[in-house]
XYZ file of C-alpha atoms in Angstrom:
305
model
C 36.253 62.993 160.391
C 37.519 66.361 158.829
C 36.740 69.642 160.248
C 35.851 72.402 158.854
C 37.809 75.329 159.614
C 36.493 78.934 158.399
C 38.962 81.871 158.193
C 37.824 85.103 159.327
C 35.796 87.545 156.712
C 38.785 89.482 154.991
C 37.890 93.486 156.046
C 36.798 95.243 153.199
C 38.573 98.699 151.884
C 35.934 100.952 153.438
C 36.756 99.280 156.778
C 40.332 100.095 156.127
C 39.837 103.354 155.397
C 37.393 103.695 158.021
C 40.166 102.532 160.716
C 42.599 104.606 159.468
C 40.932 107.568 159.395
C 43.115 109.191 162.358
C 46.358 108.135 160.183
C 44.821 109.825 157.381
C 43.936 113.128 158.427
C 47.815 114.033 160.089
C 49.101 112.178 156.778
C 47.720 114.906 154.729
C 47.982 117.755 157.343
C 51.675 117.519 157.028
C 51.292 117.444 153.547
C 49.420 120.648 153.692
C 52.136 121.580 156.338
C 54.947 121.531 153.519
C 52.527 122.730 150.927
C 52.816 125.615 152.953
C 56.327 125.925 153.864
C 57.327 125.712 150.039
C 54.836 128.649 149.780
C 56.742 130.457 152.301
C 60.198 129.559 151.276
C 59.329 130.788 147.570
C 58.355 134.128 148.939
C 61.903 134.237 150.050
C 63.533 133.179 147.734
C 61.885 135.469 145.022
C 62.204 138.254 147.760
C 63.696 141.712 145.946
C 64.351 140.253 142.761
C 62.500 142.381 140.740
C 62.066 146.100 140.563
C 59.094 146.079 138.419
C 56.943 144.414 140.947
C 56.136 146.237 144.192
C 54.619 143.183 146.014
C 58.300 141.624 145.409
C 60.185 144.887 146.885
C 58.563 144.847 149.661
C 60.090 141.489 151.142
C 63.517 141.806 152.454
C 65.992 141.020 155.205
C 67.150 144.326 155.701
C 66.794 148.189 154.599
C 69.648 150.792 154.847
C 68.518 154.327 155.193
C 71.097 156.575 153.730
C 68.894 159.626 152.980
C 70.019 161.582 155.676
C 73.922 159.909 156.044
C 74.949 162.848 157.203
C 74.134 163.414 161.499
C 72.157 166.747 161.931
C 75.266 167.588 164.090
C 76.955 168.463 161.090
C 77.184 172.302 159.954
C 74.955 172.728 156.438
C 74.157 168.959 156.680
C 70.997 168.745 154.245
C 73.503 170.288 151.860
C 75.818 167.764 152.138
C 73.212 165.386 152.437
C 71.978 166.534 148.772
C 75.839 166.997 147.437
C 76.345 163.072 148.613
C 72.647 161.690 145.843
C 74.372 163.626 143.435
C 77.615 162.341 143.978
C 75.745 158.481 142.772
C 74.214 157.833 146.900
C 71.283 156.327 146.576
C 68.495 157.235 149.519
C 68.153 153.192 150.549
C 69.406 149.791 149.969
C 67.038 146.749 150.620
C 68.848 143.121 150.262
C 67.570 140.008 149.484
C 68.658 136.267 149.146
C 70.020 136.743 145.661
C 70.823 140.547 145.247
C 70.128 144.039 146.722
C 67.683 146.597 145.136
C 68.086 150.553 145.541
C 66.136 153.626 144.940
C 65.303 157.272 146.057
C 62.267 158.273 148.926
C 59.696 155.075 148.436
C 60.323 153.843 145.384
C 62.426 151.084 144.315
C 64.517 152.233 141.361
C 66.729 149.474 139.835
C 67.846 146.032 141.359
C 71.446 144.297 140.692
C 71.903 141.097 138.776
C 70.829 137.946 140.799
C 73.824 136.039 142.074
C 74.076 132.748 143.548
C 75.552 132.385 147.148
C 75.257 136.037 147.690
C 76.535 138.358 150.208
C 75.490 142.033 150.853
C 78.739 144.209 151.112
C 77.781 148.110 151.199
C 81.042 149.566 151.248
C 81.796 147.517 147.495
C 78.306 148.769 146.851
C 78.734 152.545 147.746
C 82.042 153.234 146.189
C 80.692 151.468 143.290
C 77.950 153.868 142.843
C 79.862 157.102 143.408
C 81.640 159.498 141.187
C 85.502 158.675 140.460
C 87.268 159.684 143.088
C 84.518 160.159 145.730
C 85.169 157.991 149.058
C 82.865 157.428 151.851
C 84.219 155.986 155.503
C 82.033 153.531 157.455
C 82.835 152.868 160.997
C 84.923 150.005 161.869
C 82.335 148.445 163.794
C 80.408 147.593 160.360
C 83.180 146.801 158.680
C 84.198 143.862 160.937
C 80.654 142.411 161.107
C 81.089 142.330 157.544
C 82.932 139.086 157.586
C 80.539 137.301 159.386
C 77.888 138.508 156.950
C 79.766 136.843 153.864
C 79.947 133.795 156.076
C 76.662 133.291 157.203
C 74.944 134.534 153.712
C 76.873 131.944 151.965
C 75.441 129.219 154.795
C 72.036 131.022 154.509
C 71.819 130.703 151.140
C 72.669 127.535 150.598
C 70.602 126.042 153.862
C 67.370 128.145 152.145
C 67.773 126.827 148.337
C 67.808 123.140 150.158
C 64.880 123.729 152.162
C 62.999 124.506 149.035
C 64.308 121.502 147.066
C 63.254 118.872 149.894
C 59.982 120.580 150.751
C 58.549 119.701 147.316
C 58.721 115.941 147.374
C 58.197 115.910 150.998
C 54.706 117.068 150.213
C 53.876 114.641 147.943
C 55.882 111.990 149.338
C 54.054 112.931 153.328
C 50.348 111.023 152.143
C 52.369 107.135 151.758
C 52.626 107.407 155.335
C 49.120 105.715 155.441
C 49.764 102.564 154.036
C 53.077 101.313 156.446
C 54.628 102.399 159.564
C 57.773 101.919 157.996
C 57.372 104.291 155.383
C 56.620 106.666 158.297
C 60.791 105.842 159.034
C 62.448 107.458 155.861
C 59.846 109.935 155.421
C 60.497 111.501 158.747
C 64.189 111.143 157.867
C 63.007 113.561 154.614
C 60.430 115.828 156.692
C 63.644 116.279 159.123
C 66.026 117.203 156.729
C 63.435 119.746 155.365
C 62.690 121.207 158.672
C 66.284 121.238 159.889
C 67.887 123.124 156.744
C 64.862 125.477 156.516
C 65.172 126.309 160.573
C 68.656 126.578 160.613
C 68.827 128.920 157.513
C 65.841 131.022 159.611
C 67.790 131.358 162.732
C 71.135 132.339 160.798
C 69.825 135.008 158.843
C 67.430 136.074 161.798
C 70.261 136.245 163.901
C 72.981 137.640 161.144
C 70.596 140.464 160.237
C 69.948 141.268 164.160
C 73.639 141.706 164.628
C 74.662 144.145 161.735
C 71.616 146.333 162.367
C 73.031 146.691 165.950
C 76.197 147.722 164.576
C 74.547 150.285 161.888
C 73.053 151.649 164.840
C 75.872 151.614 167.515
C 77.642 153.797 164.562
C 74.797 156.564 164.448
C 76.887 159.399 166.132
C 79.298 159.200 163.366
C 77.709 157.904 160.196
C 73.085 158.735 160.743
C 72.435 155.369 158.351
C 68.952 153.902 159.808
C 68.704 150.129 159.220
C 65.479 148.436 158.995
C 64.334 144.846 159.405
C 62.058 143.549 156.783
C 59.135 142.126 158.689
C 57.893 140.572 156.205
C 60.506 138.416 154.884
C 61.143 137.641 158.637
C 57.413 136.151 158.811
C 57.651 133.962 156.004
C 60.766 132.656 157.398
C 59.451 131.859 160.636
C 55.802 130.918 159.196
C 57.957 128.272 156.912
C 59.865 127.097 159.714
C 57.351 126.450 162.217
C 55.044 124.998 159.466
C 58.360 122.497 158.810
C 58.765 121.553 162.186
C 55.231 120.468 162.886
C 55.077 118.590 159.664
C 58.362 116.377 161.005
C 56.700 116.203 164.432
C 53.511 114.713 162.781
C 55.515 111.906 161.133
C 57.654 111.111 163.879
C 54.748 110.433 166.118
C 52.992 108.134 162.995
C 56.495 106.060 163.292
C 54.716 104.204 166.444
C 51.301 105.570 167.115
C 48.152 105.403 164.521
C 47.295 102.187 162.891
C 48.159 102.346 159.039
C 46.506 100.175 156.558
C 48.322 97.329 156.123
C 48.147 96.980 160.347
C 44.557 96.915 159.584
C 44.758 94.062 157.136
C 47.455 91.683 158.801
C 45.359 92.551 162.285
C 47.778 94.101 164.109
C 46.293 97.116 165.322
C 42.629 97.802 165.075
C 42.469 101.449 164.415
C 39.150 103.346 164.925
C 36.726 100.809 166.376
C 33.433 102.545 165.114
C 35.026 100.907 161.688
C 33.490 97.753 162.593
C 30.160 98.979 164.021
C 28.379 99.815 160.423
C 26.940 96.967 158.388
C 27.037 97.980 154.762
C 26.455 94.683 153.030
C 25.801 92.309 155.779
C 29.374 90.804 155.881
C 31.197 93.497 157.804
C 33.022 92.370 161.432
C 32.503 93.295 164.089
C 34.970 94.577 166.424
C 36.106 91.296 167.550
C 36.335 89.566 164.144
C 32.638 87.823 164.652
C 29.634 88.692 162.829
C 27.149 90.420 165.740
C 24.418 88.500 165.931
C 20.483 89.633 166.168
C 19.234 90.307 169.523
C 16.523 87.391 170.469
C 13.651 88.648 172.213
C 12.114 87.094 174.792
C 8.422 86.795 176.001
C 7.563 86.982 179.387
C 4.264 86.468 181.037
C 2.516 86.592 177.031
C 4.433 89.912 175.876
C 7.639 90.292 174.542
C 10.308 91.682 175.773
């Protein structure tokens, strides 16, 4: 005599969606994560290219004061100090990832041509700017940090224009993290990459910038140039970097924990268990694969109960 034997109800796509609910929310968190870190890493990269727009001078890594170069110490030094602007001295240089921007009291007055894997070098820059035959001597302690400026720009620059490259697909890329686990597996291979290239290129120009203003000022007795970190362009660095790292953290974790939709549908993992507790046609499951069934009351002495 045959038997019967009835699969299990297959779970519907609310159900699914309904279990993976958890799964869902850090999927598109991280996406919003690197949303945000390619928001950040734009800034930067768009920092002090333009002298026309004031919102876009105001971001940079660093701001030379030369508007007093000259130490009060000096006999008749505001006269020398207005002998050296007409001599071609500009009152500041600000720098950013592709060029350096100058100008006289607040305002920004011209910025060089964009370059790509550029380096800030203010003694080329100064001697360019003055009259034929006019010289100017810079310490020797900011001369030698110079070389590790060109070095770590050129790794800066490059680790900064990756960051931005990966960030893009890795937010639209972060959301297929709720159908497999294993996608979870080369996407936080990608979120990595983006979080490692835009942290490392943070911490080198955090600490490159950090050094040569400590040798600007360790030079002050002899040459009064004030240097200036840009605060800004150091929070959107940082702001980037942290959002980067929490957006590889978030798939890393989905690489064993949250149940993904097609654990859902092959049974493997559950997910949310108030999935199964709603009823929205009748043929939902319960938790345990079984249809509940209606409570039976029972009477008891004429009354039910």
């Amino acid at each position: 005599m045959a038997t019967d034997i009835t699969s299990p109800p297959a779970i519907s796509h609310s159900t699914v969606v309904q279990a993976t609910r958890i799964r869902r929310i850090f999927a598109f968190l991280s996406s919003f994560l690197f949303v945000v870190t390619l928001v950040f890493l734009i800034l930067v990269e768009i920092g002090s290219l333009n002298s026309n727009r004031p919102v876009l001078t105001s971001i940079y890594f660093i701001k030379l004061d030369l508007s007093h170069i000259i130490p009060s110490s000096v006999p008749n030094f505001r006269l020398v100090n207005s002998i050296a602007r007409t001599l071609g001295l500009h009152d500041f240089y600000q720098v950013g990832l592709w060029n350096f921007c100058e100008g006289f009291g607040d305002d920004v007055t011209g910025c060089s041509k964009p370059q790509k894997m550029y380096w800030f070098n203010p003694i080329e820059i100064l001697l360019s700017e003055l009259l034929a035959g006019a010289t100017i001597a810079l310490p020797s302690n900011i001369t030698d940090a110079l070389d590790l400026v060109r070095k770590a720009s050129h790794w800066m620059f490059a680790l900064f224009l990756t960051g931005t490259c990966l960030a893009l697909p890795t937010a639209l890329l972060a959301p297929l993290s709720i159908y497999s686990r294993w996608a979870s597996l080369p996407l936080t291979i990608l979120t990595f990459l983006t979080a490692f290239t835009t942290t490392v290129a943070t911490v080198v120009a955090t600490a490159m910038f950090l050094i040569f203003k400590s040798a600007i000022q360790s030079a002050a007795e002899s040459v009064n140039i004030q240097a200036e970190i840009g605060i800004m362009m150091f929070i959107f660095m940082w702001f980037a970097s942290g959002a980067a790292i929490l957006g590889w953290l978030i798939h890393f974790a989905q690489c064993c924990c949250c149940a993904s939709a097609r654990d859902v549908k092959t049974g493997r993992r559950k997910g949310r268990k108030k999935a199964y507790n709603h009823f929205g046609n009748g043929n939902e499951v319960g938790a345990t694969g079984a249809e509940e069934k209606p409570k039976v009351r029972r009477r008891w002495l004429g009354r039910s109960v």
